[in-house]
mmCIF file of C-alpha atoms and ligand atoms in Angstrom:
data_model
loop_
_atom_site.group_PDB
_atom_site.id
_atom_site.type_symbol
_atom_site.label_atom_id
_atom_site.label_comp_id
_atom_site.label_asym_id
_atom_site.label_seq_id
_atom_site.Cartn_x
_atom_site.Cartn_y
_atom_site.Cartn_z
ATOM 1 C CA UNK A 30 -5.278 -33.812 15.570
ATOM 2 C CA UNK A 31 -4.726 -31.585 12.560
ATOM 3 C CA UNK A 32 -5.805 -34.309 10.108
ATOM 4 C CA UNK A 33 -9.494 -33.569 10.665
ATOM 5 C CA UNK A 34 -9.207 -29.790 10.225
ATOM 6 C CA UNK A 35 -11.077 -28.412 7.227
ATOM 7 C CA UNK A 36 -9.690 -25.313 5.438
ATOM 8 C CA UNK A 37 -11.602 -22.124 6.271
ATOM 9 C CA UNK A 38 -12.954 -19.996 3.420
ATOM 10 C CA UNK A 39 -10.727 -17.024 2.512
ATOM 11 C CA UNK A 40 -11.597 -13.641 4.058
ATOM 12 C CA UNK A 41 -14.190 -11.909 1.843
ATOM 13 C CA UNK A 42 -11.968 -8.884 1.198
ATOM 14 C CA UNK A 43 -8.373 -9.939 1.904
ATOM 15 C CA UNK A 44 -9.068 -13.167 -0.035
ATOM 16 C CA UNK A 45 -9.788 -11.060 -3.119
ATOM 17 C CA UNK A 46 -6.391 -9.388 -2.761
ATOM 18 C CA UNK A 47 -4.741 -12.823 -2.734
ATOM 19 C CA UNK A 48 -6.639 -13.716 -5.941
ATOM 20 C CA UNK A 49 -5.640 -10.332 -7.418
ATOM 21 C CA UNK A 50 -1.954 -10.939 -6.718
ATOM 22 C CA UNK A 51 -2.148 -14.310 -8.470
ATOM 23 C CA UNK A 52 -3.931 -12.878 -11.565
ATOM 24 C CA UNK A 53 -1.470 -12.677 -14.524
ATOM 25 C CA UNK A 54 -3.522 -10.022 -16.444
ATOM 26 C CA UNK A 55 -1.258 -6.914 -16.800
ATOM 27 C CA UNK A 56 -4.304 -4.591 -16.774
ATOM 28 C CA UNK A 57 -5.761 -5.970 -13.551
ATOM 29 C CA UNK A 58 -7.285 -3.454 -11.104
ATOM 30 C CA UNK A 59 -7.828 -3.989 -7.357
ATOM 31 C CA UNK A 60 -10.703 -1.890 -5.990
ATOM 32 C CA UNK A 61 -11.497 -4.293 -3.167
ATOM 33 C CA UNK A 62 -9.337 -3.620 -0.137
ATOM 34 C CA UNK A 63 -9.795 -0.369 1.824
ATOM 35 C CA UNK A 64 -6.381 1.168 1.297
ATOM 36 C CA UNK A 65 -5.644 4.653 -0.046
ATOM 37 C CA UNK A 66 -3.674 4.786 -3.313
ATOM 38 C CA UNK A 67 -2.042 7.813 -4.916
ATOM 39 C CA UNK A 68 -2.213 8.709 -8.638
ATOM 40 C CA UNK A 69 0.459 6.100 -9.377
ATOM 41 C CA UNK A 70 -1.470 3.416 -7.523
ATOM 42 C CA UNK A 71 0.961 3.352 -4.564
ATOM 43 C CA UNK A 72 0.325 3.639 -0.823
ATOM 44 C CA UNK A 73 3.385 5.644 0.274
ATOM 45 C CA UNK A 74 4.372 6.312 3.884
ATOM 46 C CA UNK A 75 3.363 9.872 4.824
ATOM 47 C CA UNK A 76 6.298 12.323 5.069
ATOM 48 C CA UNK A 77 5.130 13.387 8.552
ATOM 49 C CA UNK A 78 5.312 9.735 9.628
ATOM 50 C CA UNK A 79 8.863 9.327 8.290
ATOM 51 C CA UNK A 80 9.960 12.434 10.205
ATOM 52 C CA UNK A 81 8.339 11.237 13.414
ATOM 53 C CA UNK A 82 10.021 7.841 12.994
ATOM 54 C CA UNK A 83 13.409 9.552 12.584
ATOM 55 C CA UNK A 84 12.753 11.510 15.765
ATOM 56 C CA UNK A 85 11.726 8.337 17.623
ATOM 57 C CA UNK A 86 14.865 6.522 16.519
ATOM 58 C CA UNK A 87 16.939 9.165 18.304
ATOM 59 C CA UNK A 88 14.636 9.855 21.235
ATOM 60 C CA UNK A 89 12.734 6.724 22.281
ATOM 61 C CA UNK A 90 14.446 5.918 25.560
ATOM 62 C CA UNK A 91 13.217 2.328 26.072
ATOM 63 C CA UNK A 92 11.406 -0.610 24.551
ATOM 64 C CA UNK A 93 10.026 -1.692 27.904
ATOM 65 C CA UNK A 94 6.288 -2.497 28.119
ATOM 66 C CA UNK A 95 3.680 0.236 27.935
ATOM 67 C CA UNK A 96 0.863 0.226 30.493
ATOM 68 C CA UNK A 97 -2.259 -1.818 29.746
ATOM 69 C CA UNK A 98 -3.977 1.305 28.389
ATOM 70 C CA UNK A 99 -0.932 2.516 26.455
ATOM 71 C CA UNK A 100 0.765 5.895 26.366
ATOM 72 C CA UNK A 101 -1.102 8.625 28.317
ATOM 73 C CA UNK A 102 0.039 11.301 25.820
ATOM 74 C CA UNK A 103 -1.405 9.293 22.937
ATOM 75 C CA UNK A 104 -4.686 8.989 24.841
ATOM 76 C CA UNK A 105 -4.881 12.715 25.391
ATOM 77 C CA UNK A 106 -4.089 13.537 21.748
ATOM 78 C CA UNK A 107 -6.718 11.028 20.644
ATOM 79 C CA UNK A 108 -9.355 12.703 22.819
ATOM 80 C CA UNK A 109 -8.412 16.106 21.370
ATOM 81 C CA UNK A 110 -8.970 14.814 17.839
ATOM 82 C CA UNK A 111 -12.255 13.137 18.764
ATOM 83 C CA UNK A 112 -13.798 15.826 20.954
ATOM 84 C CA UNK A 113 -12.104 18.967 19.565
ATOM 85 C CA UNK A 114 -9.540 21.318 21.137
ATOM 86 C CA UNK A 115 -10.994 22.900 24.236
ATOM 87 C CA UNK A 116 -13.496 20.120 25.027
ATOM 88 C CA UNK A 117 -13.922 19.413 28.763
ATOM 89 C CA UNK A 118 -13.854 15.717 27.975
ATOM 90 C CA UNK A 119 -10.141 15.810 27.125
ATOM 91 C CA UNK A 120 -9.010 16.021 30.736
ATOM 92 C CA UNK A 121 -12.008 15.963 33.103
ATOM 93 C CA UNK A 122 -11.778 12.242 33.853
ATOM 94 C CA UNK A 123 -15.111 11.332 32.224
ATOM 95 C CA UNK A 124 -13.311 9.985 29.148
ATOM 96 C CA UNK A 125 -10.588 7.342 29.256
ATOM 97 C CA UNK A 126 -8.608 6.167 26.220
ATOM 98 C CA UNK A 127 -7.025 2.774 25.607
ATOM 99 C CA UNK A 128 -4.339 2.612 22.924
ATOM 100 C CA UNK A 129 -5.276 -0.500 20.932
ATOM 101 C CA UNK A 130 -3.835 -2.558 18.043
ATOM 102 C CA UNK A 131 -5.821 -0.897 15.247
ATOM 103 C CA UNK A 132 -9.492 -0.064 15.106
ATOM 104 C CA UNK A 133 -10.083 -3.813 14.910
ATOM 105 C CA UNK A 134 -8.342 -4.357 18.261
ATOM 106 C CA UNK A 135 -10.402 -1.543 19.786
ATOM 107 C CA UNK A 136 -13.640 -3.106 18.511
ATOM 108 C CA UNK A 137 -12.713 -6.510 19.901
ATOM 109 C CA UNK A 138 -11.844 -5.064 23.316
ATOM 110 C CA UNK A 139 -15.138 -3.146 23.297
ATOM 111 C CA UNK A 140 -16.950 -6.383 22.401
ATOM 112 C CA UNK A 141 -15.259 -8.298 25.232
ATOM 113 C CA UNK A 142 -16.020 -5.497 27.688
ATOM 114 C CA UNK A 143 -19.724 -5.453 26.721
ATOM 115 C CA UNK A 144 -20.072 -9.241 26.853
ATOM 116 C CA UNK A 145 -18.428 -9.413 30.278
ATOM 117 C CA UNK A 146 -20.232 -6.494 31.877
ATOM 118 C CA UNK A 147 -23.609 -6.016 30.216
ATOM 119 C CA UNK A 148 -25.169 -9.435 29.975
ATOM 120 C CA UNK A 149 -28.290 -9.541 27.838
ATOM 121 C CA UNK A 150 -27.143 -6.650 25.640
ATOM 122 C CA UNK A 151 -27.578 -6.992 21.890
ATOM 123 C CA UNK A 152 -25.328 -5.078 19.522
ATOM 124 C CA UNK A 153 -27.103 -3.476 16.570
ATOM 125 C CA UNK A 154 -25.208 -3.166 13.300
ATOM 126 C CA UNK A 155 -26.247 -1.257 10.192
ATOM 127 C CA UNK A 156 -27.378 -3.308 7.208
ATOM 128 C CA UNK A 157 -24.979 -3.439 5.463
ATOM 129 C CA UNK A 158 -21.854 -2.885 7.522
ATOM 130 C CA UNK A 159 -18.141 -3.700 7.348
ATOM 131 C CA UNK A 160 -18.185 -7.510 7.122
ATOM 132 C CA UNK A 161 -15.634 -7.879 9.913
ATOM 133 C CA UNK A 162 -18.011 -6.264 12.429
ATOM 134 C CA UNK A 163 -20.142 -9.410 12.460
ATOM 135 C CA UNK A 164 -17.094 -11.653 12.877
ATOM 136 C CA UNK A 165 -15.423 -9.558 15.593
ATOM 137 C CA UNK A 166 -18.492 -9.358 17.815
ATOM 138 C CA UNK A 167 -19.440 -12.977 17.227
ATOM 139 C CA UNK A 168 -15.933 -13.940 18.389
ATOM 140 C CA UNK A 169 -16.464 -11.761 21.483
ATOM 141 C CA UNK A 170 -19.682 -13.677 22.240
ATOM 142 C CA UNK A 171 -21.924 -10.656 21.723
ATOM 143 C CA UNK A 172 -25.289 -11.243 20.013
ATOM 144 C CA UNK A 173 -25.852 -8.962 17.012
ATOM 145 C CA UNK A 174 -28.878 -7.725 15.103
ATOM 146 C CA UNK A 175 -29.195 -5.506 12.030
ATOM 147 C CA UNK A 176 -30.893 -2.144 11.628
ATOM 148 C CA UNK A 177 -31.980 -0.836 8.214
ATOM 149 C CA UNK A 178 -29.616 1.695 6.677
ATOM 150 C CA UNK A 179 -29.298 1.868 2.905
ATOM 151 C CA UNK A 180 -32.056 2.688 0.450
ATOM 152 C CA UNK A 181 -30.762 0.709 -2.520
ATOM 153 C CA UNK A 182 -33.235 2.431 -4.869
ATOM 154 C CA UNK A 183 -31.447 5.739 -4.414
ATOM 155 C CA UNK A 184 -28.112 4.598 -2.894
ATOM 156 C CA UNK A 185 -28.726 6.983 0.005
ATOM 157 C CA UNK A 186 -29.722 6.747 3.674
ATOM 158 C CA UNK A 187 -33.117 5.231 4.421
ATOM 159 C CA UNK A 188 -33.505 7.395 7.490
ATOM 160 C CA UNK A 189 -37.131 6.472 8.204
ATOM 161 C CA UNK A 190 -36.388 2.743 8.104
ATOM 162 C CA UNK A 191 -33.283 3.270 10.224
ATOM 163 C CA UNK A 192 -35.070 5.163 12.979
ATOM 164 C CA UNK A 193 -38.017 2.745 12.879
ATOM 165 C CA UNK A 194 -35.591 -0.139 13.483
ATOM 166 C CA UNK A 195 -33.775 1.697 16.288
ATOM 167 C CA UNK A 196 -37.115 2.575 17.870
ATOM 168 C CA UNK A 197 -37.639 -1.156 18.497
ATOM 169 C CA UNK A 198 -34.450 -1.813 20.478
ATOM 170 C CA UNK A 199 -34.509 -2.522 24.208
ATOM 171 C CA UNK A 200 -32.870 -0.488 27.003
ATOM 172 C CA UNK A 201 -29.270 -1.519 27.519
ATOM 173 C CA UNK A 202 -28.679 -2.503 23.907
ATOM 174 C CA UNK A 203 -25.656 -1.149 22.055
ATOM 175 C CA UNK A 204 -25.884 0.563 18.649
ATOM 176 C CA UNK A 205 -22.832 0.749 16.421
ATOM 177 C CA UNK A 206 -22.718 3.897 14.283
ATOM 178 C CA UNK A 207 -20.027 4.669 11.706
ATOM 179 C CA UNK A 208 -18.556 8.056 12.681
ATOM 180 C CA UNK A 209 -18.189 9.081 9.030
ATOM 181 C CA UNK A 210 -17.466 7.543 5.619
ATOM 182 C CA UNK A 211 -19.744 4.577 6.299
ATOM 183 C CA UNK A 212 -18.161 1.314 5.172
ATOM 184 C CA UNK A 213 -19.280 -0.119 2.749
ATOM 185 C CA UNK A 214 -21.849 2.416 1.515
ATOM 186 C CA UNK A 215 -20.146 5.845 1.795
ATOM 187 C CA UNK A 216 -23.563 7.087 2.994
ATOM 188 C CA UNK A 217 -23.539 9.222 6.159
ATOM 189 C CA UNK A 218 -26.378 10.889 8.104
ATOM 190 C CA UNK A 219 -26.660 14.701 7.898
ATOM 191 C CA UNK A 220 -25.999 16.785 11.043
ATOM 192 C CA UNK A 221 -29.745 17.015 11.621
ATOM 193 C CA UNK A 222 -30.152 13.252 11.255
ATOM 194 C CA UNK A 223 -27.263 12.661 13.688
ATOM 195 C CA UNK A 224 -29.078 14.843 16.229
ATOM 196 C CA UNK A 225 -32.261 12.835 15.814
ATOM 197 C CA UNK A 226 -30.401 9.519 16.069
ATOM 198 C CA UNK A 227 -28.652 10.689 19.258
ATOM 199 C CA UNK A 228 -31.974 11.768 20.805
ATOM 200 C CA UNK A 229 -33.533 8.413 19.896
ATOM 201 C CA UNK A 230 -30.654 6.443 21.459
ATOM 202 C CA UNK A 231 -30.904 8.541 24.618
ATOM 203 C CA UNK A 232 -34.674 7.944 24.788
ATOM 204 C CA UNK A 233 -34.157 4.210 24.275
ATOM 205 C CA UNK A 234 -31.406 4.097 26.934
ATOM 206 C CA UNK A 235 -29.071 2.536 24.413
ATOM 207 C CA UNK A 236 -25.285 2.771 24.456
ATOM 208 C CA UNK A 237 -23.825 4.310 21.261
ATOM 209 C CA UNK A 238 -20.630 2.676 19.990
ATOM 210 C CA UNK A 239 -19.106 4.936 17.360
ATOM 211 C CA UNK A 240 -16.676 3.234 14.967
ATOM 212 C CA UNK A 241 -14.499 6.063 13.673
ATOM 213 C CA UNK A 242 -12.028 4.642 11.172
ATOM 214 C CA UNK A 243 -11.928 7.451 8.585
ATOM 215 C CA UNK A 244 -11.685 10.764 10.465
ATOM 216 C CA UNK A 245 -10.563 13.365 7.921
ATOM 217 C CA UNK A 246 -11.500 11.415 4.797
ATOM 218 C CA UNK A 247 -14.912 13.054 4.189
ATOM 219 C CA UNK A 248 -14.609 16.820 4.797
ATOM 220 C CA UNK A 249 -11.935 17.438 7.448
ATOM 221 C CA UNK A 250 -10.772 16.283 10.880
ATOM 222 C CA UNK A 251 -13.214 18.480 12.849
ATOM 223 C CA UNK A 252 -16.023 18.403 10.286
ATOM 224 C CA UNK A 253 -15.996 14.586 10.266
ATOM 225 C CA UNK A 254 -16.343 14.465 14.055
ATOM 226 C CA UNK A 255 -19.589 16.476 13.921
ATOM 227 C CA UNK A 256 -21.787 13.369 14.217
ATOM 228 C CA UNK A 257 -19.833 11.986 17.163
ATOM 229 C CA UNK A 258 -19.994 15.381 18.868
ATOM 230 C CA UNK A 259 -23.784 15.518 18.337
ATOM 231 C CA UNK A 260 -24.035 12.138 20.094
ATOM 232 C CA UNK A 261 -21.802 13.349 22.954
ATOM 233 C CA UNK A 262 -23.966 16.437 23.323
ATOM 234 C CA UNK A 263 -26.970 14.231 24.103
ATOM 235 C CA UNK A 264 -25.697 10.909 25.503
ATOM 236 C CA UNK A 265 -23.642 10.750 28.736
ATOM 237 C CA UNK A 266 -22.225 7.310 27.996
ATOM 238 C CA UNK A 267 -20.519 6.521 24.697
ATOM 239 C CA UNK A 268 -17.840 4.135 23.399
ATOM 240 C CA UNK A 269 -15.620 5.257 20.518
ATOM 241 C CA UNK A 270 -13.381 2.899 18.537
ATOM 242 C CA UNK A 271 -11.037 4.976 16.400
ATOM 243 C CA UNK A 272 -8.271 4.051 14.001
ATOM 244 C CA UNK A 273 -5.190 5.795 12.605
ATOM 245 C CA UNK A 274 -4.704 3.171 9.893
ATOM 246 C CA UNK A 275 -6.181 5.285 7.111
ATOM 247 C CA UNK A 276 -5.719 8.915 8.134
ATOM 248 C CA UNK A 277 -2.039 8.459 9.076
ATOM 249 C CA UNK A 278 -1.461 5.688 6.508
ATOM 250 C CA UNK A 279 -0.189 3.489 9.368
ATOM 251 C CA UNK A 280 -2.115 0.385 8.308
ATOM 252 C CA UNK A 281 0.471 -2.260 9.177
ATOM 253 C CA UNK A 282 1.560 -0.601 12.417
ATOM 254 C CA UNK A 283 -1.839 -1.369 13.985
ATOM 255 C CA UNK A 284 -2.747 1.915 15.662
ATOM 256 C CA UNK A 285 -6.180 2.515 17.126
ATOM 257 C CA UNK A 286 -7.961 3.463 20.318
ATOM 258 C CA UNK A 287 -10.957 2.651 22.452
ATOM 259 C CA UNK A 288 -12.237 5.755 24.242
ATOM 260 C CA UNK A 289 -14.978 5.337 26.807
ATOM 261 C CA UNK A 290 -17.071 8.245 27.997
ATOM 262 C CA UNK A 291 -18.974 7.862 31.280
ATOM 263 C CA UNK A 292 -21.311 10.158 33.221
ATOM 264 C CA UNK A 293 -18.646 10.969 35.791
ATOM 265 C CA UNK A 294 -15.014 10.246 36.581
ATOM 266 C CA UNK A 295 -15.655 7.518 39.154
ATOM 267 C CA UNK A 296 -17.839 5.528 36.748
ATOM 268 C CA UNK A 297 -15.207 6.040 34.052
ATOM 269 C CA UNK A 298 -12.570 4.616 36.403
ATOM 270 C CA UNK A 299 -14.728 1.545 37.120
ATOM 271 C CA UNK A 300 -15.317 0.881 33.414
ATOM 272 C CA UNK A 301 -11.606 1.488 32.768
ATOM 273 C CA UNK A 302 -10.704 -1.208 35.306
ATOM 274 C CA UNK A 303 -12.987 -3.696 33.517
ATOM 275 C CA UNK A 304 -11.591 -2.802 30.093
ATOM 276 C CA UNK A 305 -8.097 -3.350 31.522
ATOM 277 C CA UNK A 306 -9.074 -6.943 32.320
ATOM 278 C CA UNK A 307 -10.230 -7.463 28.737
ATOM 279 C CA UNK A 308 -6.949 -6.068 27.349
ATOM 280 C CA UNK A 309 -4.761 -8.076 29.742
ATOM 281 C CA UNK A 310 -6.414 -11.310 28.578
ATOM 282 C CA UNK A 311 -6.220 -10.359 24.925
ATOM 283 C CA UNK A 312 -2.776 -8.940 24.175
ATOM 284 C CA UNK A 313 -1.652 -7.707 27.624
ATOM 285 C CA UNK A 314 -0.575 -4.250 26.478
ATOM 286 C CA UNK A 315 -0.479 -2.504 23.108
ATOM 287 C CA UNK A 316 2.350 -2.279 20.549
ATOM 288 C CA UNK A 317 4.186 1.037 20.841
ATOM 289 C CA UNK A 318 5.740 2.095 17.559
ATOM 290 C CA UNK A 319 2.810 3.336 15.455
ATOM 291 C CA UNK A 320 1.096 4.986 18.397
ATOM 292 C CA UNK A 321 4.261 6.849 19.385
ATOM 293 C CA UNK A 322 4.519 8.078 15.782
ATOM 294 C CA UNK A 323 0.985 9.486 16.017
ATOM 295 C CA UNK A 324 1.701 10.967 19.455
ATOM 296 C CA UNK A 325 4.854 12.678 18.171
ATOM 297 C CA UNK A 326 3.063 14.133 15.139
ATOM 298 C CA UNK A 327 0.190 15.463 17.227
ATOM 299 C CA UNK A 328 2.633 16.892 19.831
ATOM 300 C CA UNK A 329 4.554 18.960 17.299
ATOM 301 C CA UNK A 330 2.769 21.865 15.592
ATOM 302 C CA UNK A 331 4.899 21.642 12.440
ATOM 303 C CA UNK A 332 4.391 17.902 12.038
ATOM 304 C CA UNK A 333 0.666 18.249 12.778
ATOM 305 C CA UNK A 334 0.337 20.784 9.955
ATOM 306 C CA UNK A 335 2.342 18.576 7.600
ATOM 307 C CA UNK A 336 0.083 15.632 8.415
ATOM 308 C CA UNK A 337 -3.075 17.727 7.924
ATOM 309 C CA UNK A 338 -1.754 18.862 4.521
ATOM 310 C CA UNK A 339 -1.064 15.266 3.507
ATOM 311 C CA UNK A 340 -4.497 14.194 4.731
ATOM 312 C CA UNK A 341 -6.123 16.994 2.726
ATOM 313 C CA UNK A 342 -4.276 15.804 -0.370
ATOM 314 C CA UNK A 343 -5.598 12.259 0.102
ATOM 315 C CA UNK A 344 -9.143 13.523 0.663
ATOM 316 C CA UNK A 345 -9.030 15.818 -2.350
ATOM 317 C CA UNK A 346 -7.742 13.029 -4.574
ATOM 318 C CA UNK A 347 -10.535 10.685 -3.488
ATOM 319 C CA UNK A 348 -13.186 13.340 -4.067
ATOM 320 C CA UNK A 349 -11.626 14.124 -7.444
ATOM 321 C CA UNK A 350 -11.837 10.444 -8.402
ATOM 322 C CA UNK A 351 -15.504 10.393 -7.391
ATOM 323 C CA UNK A 352 -16.206 13.174 -9.883
ATOM 324 C CA UNK A 353 -13.997 11.555 -12.536
ATOM 325 C CA UNK A 354 -15.797 8.211 -12.120
ATOM 326 C CA UNK A 355 -19.213 9.836 -12.376
ATOM 327 C CA UNK A 356 -18.180 11.794 -15.452
ATOM 328 C CA UNK A 357 -16.604 8.788 -17.186
ATOM 329 C CA UNK A 358 -19.731 6.674 -16.563
ATOM 330 C CA UNK A 359 -22.011 9.501 -17.753
ATOM 331 C CA UNK A 360 -19.886 9.826 -20.921
ATOM 332 C CA UNK A 361 -20.463 6.153 -21.686
ATOM 333 C CA UNK A 362 -24.185 6.386 -21.005
ATOM 334 C CA UNK A 363 -23.864 4.005 -18.038
ATOM 335 C CA UNK A 364 -26.462 4.623 -15.307
ATOM 336 C CA UNK A 365 -25.675 2.762 -12.088
ATOM 337 C CA UNK A 366 -28.862 4.057 -10.493
ATOM 338 C CA UNK A 367 -32.276 4.942 -11.910
ATOM 339 C CA UNK A 368 -31.751 8.477 -10.585
ATOM 340 C CA UNK A 369 -28.342 8.795 -12.281
ATOM 341 C CA UNK A 370 -24.757 8.576 -11.063
ATOM 342 C CA UNK A 371 -24.865 11.654 -8.800
ATOM 343 C CA UNK A 372 -24.814 9.449 -5.692
ATOM 344 C CA UNK A 373 -21.129 8.698 -6.364
ATOM 345 C CA UNK A 374 -20.248 12.318 -5.596
ATOM 346 C CA UNK A 375 -22.616 12.585 -2.641
ATOM 347 C CA UNK A 376 -21.146 9.632 -0.751
ATOM 348 C CA UNK A 377 -18.147 10.096 1.580
ATOM 349 C CA UNK A 378 -14.762 8.480 2.008
ATOM 350 C CA UNK A 379 -13.022 5.715 0.153
ATOM 351 C CA UNK A 380 -16.034 3.606 -0.677
ATOM 352 C CA UNK A 381 -19.021 3.793 -2.938
ATOM 353 C CA UNK A 382 -21.783 1.253 -3.008
ATOM 354 C CA UNK A 383 -21.989 1.111 -6.790
ATOM 355 C CA UNK A 384 -25.216 -0.809 -7.209
ATOM 356 C CA UNK A 385 -23.389 -3.372 -9.395
ATOM 357 C CA UNK A 386 -24.991 -6.782 -8.963
ATOM 358 C CA UNK A 387 -23.198 -9.939 -7.797
ATOM 359 C CA UNK A 388 -23.195 -11.266 -11.387
ATOM 360 C CA UNK A 389 -21.789 -8.012 -12.745
ATOM 361 C CA UNK A 390 -19.070 -8.028 -10.064
ATOM 362 C CA UNK A 391 -18.248 -11.638 -10.984
ATOM 363 C CA UNK A 392 -18.057 -10.718 -14.688
ATOM 364 C CA UNK A 393 -15.750 -7.780 -13.926
ATOM 365 C CA UNK A 394 -13.393 -10.238 -12.229
ATOM 366 C CA UNK A 395 -13.547 -13.106 -14.710
ATOM 367 C CA UNK A 396 -13.671 -11.093 -17.968
ATOM 368 C CA UNK A 397 -11.760 -7.914 -17.050
ATOM 369 C CA UNK A 398 -9.504 -8.761 -14.051
ATOM 370 C CA UNK A 399 -11.219 -6.021 -12.023
ATOM 371 C CA UNK A 400 -11.593 -6.922 -8.358
ATOM 372 C CA UNK A 401 -14.543 -5.444 -6.418
ATOM 373 C CA UNK A 402 -16.207 -6.732 -3.244
ATOM 374 C CA UNK A 403 -19.232 -8.952 -3.995
ATOM 375 C CA UNK A 404 -21.649 -6.404 -2.510
ATOM 376 C CA UNK A 405 -20.670 -3.956 -5.281
ATOM 377 C CA UNK A 406 -18.490 -1.831 -2.974
ATOM 378 C CA UNK A 407 -15.818 0.031 -4.957
ATOM 379 C CA UNK A 408 -12.722 1.529 -3.337
ATOM 380 C CA UNK A 409 -12.701 4.868 -5.156
ATOM 381 C CA UNK A 410 -9.197 5.536 -3.786
ATOM 382 C CA UNK A 411 -7.935 2.698 -5.995
ATOM 383 C CA UNK A 412 -9.026 4.533 -9.169
ATOM 384 C CA UNK A 413 -6.209 6.398 -10.950
ATOM 385 C CA UNK A 414 -6.072 8.466 -14.160
ATOM 386 C CA UNK A 415 -4.453 5.480 -15.868
ATOM 387 C CA UNK A 416 -7.041 2.837 -14.903
ATOM 388 C CA UNK A 417 -10.242 4.949 -15.036
ATOM 389 C CA UNK A 418 -11.028 4.296 -18.711
ATOM 390 C CA UNK A 419 -10.300 0.552 -18.471
ATOM 391 C CA UNK A 420 -12.581 0.389 -15.435
ATOM 392 C CA UNK A 421 -15.450 2.331 -16.994
ATOM 393 C CA UNK A 422 -15.232 0.448 -20.309
ATOM 394 C CA UNK A 423 -15.497 -2.785 -18.330
ATOM 395 C CA UNK A 424 -18.440 -1.508 -16.267
ATOM 396 C CA UNK A 425 -20.143 -0.459 -19.512
ATOM 397 C CA UNK A 426 -19.540 -3.958 -20.913
ATOM 398 C CA UNK A 427 -20.940 -5.853 -17.903
ATOM 399 C CA UNK A 428 -23.945 -3.555 -17.425
ATOM 400 C CA UNK A 429 -24.741 -3.426 -21.129
ATOM 401 C CA UNK A 430 -24.538 0.377 -20.801
HETATM 402 C C1 PLP B 508 -15.550 0.572 9.476
HETATM 403 C C2 PLP B 508 -14.197 0.112 9.885
HETATM 404 N N1 PLP B 508 -13.929 -0.038 11.178
HETATM 405 C C3 PLP B 508 -12.738 -0.449 11.602
HETATM 406 C C4 PLP B 508 -11.727 -0.753 10.714
HETATM 407 C C5 PLP B 508 -10.450 -1.269 11.284
HETATM 408 O O1 PLP B 508 -9.311 -0.635 10.933
HETATM 409 P P1 PLP B 508 -7.888 -1.101 11.421
HETATM 410 O O2 PLP B 508 -7.128 -1.437 10.187
HETATM 411 O O3 PLP B 508 -7.335 0.074 12.153
HETATM 412 O O4 PLP B 508 -8.033 -2.281 12.305
HETATM 413 C C6 PLP B 508 -11.953 -0.627 9.349
HETATM 414 C C7 PLP B 508 -10.926 -0.980 8.377
HETATM 415 O O5 PLP B 508 -11.127 -1.207 7.236
HETATM 416 C C8 PLP B 508 -13.231 -0.178 8.926
HETATM 417 O O6 PLP B 508 -13.516 -0.018 7.637
#
């Protein structure tokens, strides 16, 4: 049977990492995959995580299965981070959290839930969006459409085009919004724009699905949840897919969550029972280790502070690299946008949509061993003091700047 199987194309992003690893050039630079790097180009385990792991080694009483929705303590801590300390939604039964294998697992479970329970719904994705969104929801059998998002003239949000597109959706459709640090553009709505988007979704009777993979990478843990909290202030029903891959550096442990918010506790319980079916058929119940690390850190005031300090350090380094990149391009007279390079500092999170064309991205790879996603998305967190000049010289060369 296997004789007739054709090889699949490599994943658009992870495939680039494989090509990067095989590249013999000693000056090669990988700015493709969405992983935080420190000044030395490493992705170290956070100290708070190591401490929590030590604690778990001594204190985890069993390796027996978790429930289908995971650890209740993890769910509660997740709701606190999403909704803010003191929010009614933490414990009033309207919000239920499923511990999931990464943000990706949470998105897939959400997709399965929607397909199985809301037939006829279309999921709307921003154009552009994280490439895996299309694949995940296609695999879940959910039809997708795109709404306008990026103004490529200015590398900022095309708010009018976005709201015009969302104005055309039908009741019962689902709209995926990036909670902050939009991937791949780094372009987020302002608080005022979030309010308007939330009001529009409410008017259209659409279900918001907030993909929140970078909480704490833009301005801070609470500040970054401002958009989500605007939506919750207006819409009674919301799905949130969150991830601890980036903000706890737990990438390979696969730690995420699907949190559903319903109008009341009995509706939440009904939706919860349907989501349980989707989980049971998918992976039965979630992996424990990474989630218990997060739960331990968020349970212990000292560890929480240590984690917040480490998160601040990551955020500050990324923002510092944004300024360094802008400055280094300005110094070389390279203009990535007709309005200048200021957009690099205005965007949030790990990514910047650089405006580099497909051909320029290809030339960076073939002539300079610099790996960037074909769309021109640069992982700013991969820039270090030692590779900045090589990178900017190469960008100057391929853009003729
Ligand atoms: C927008 C977005 N959503 C979800 C995810 C999934 O993250 P995880 O590694 O936790 O599955 C990512 C990861 O890159 C992402 O960028």
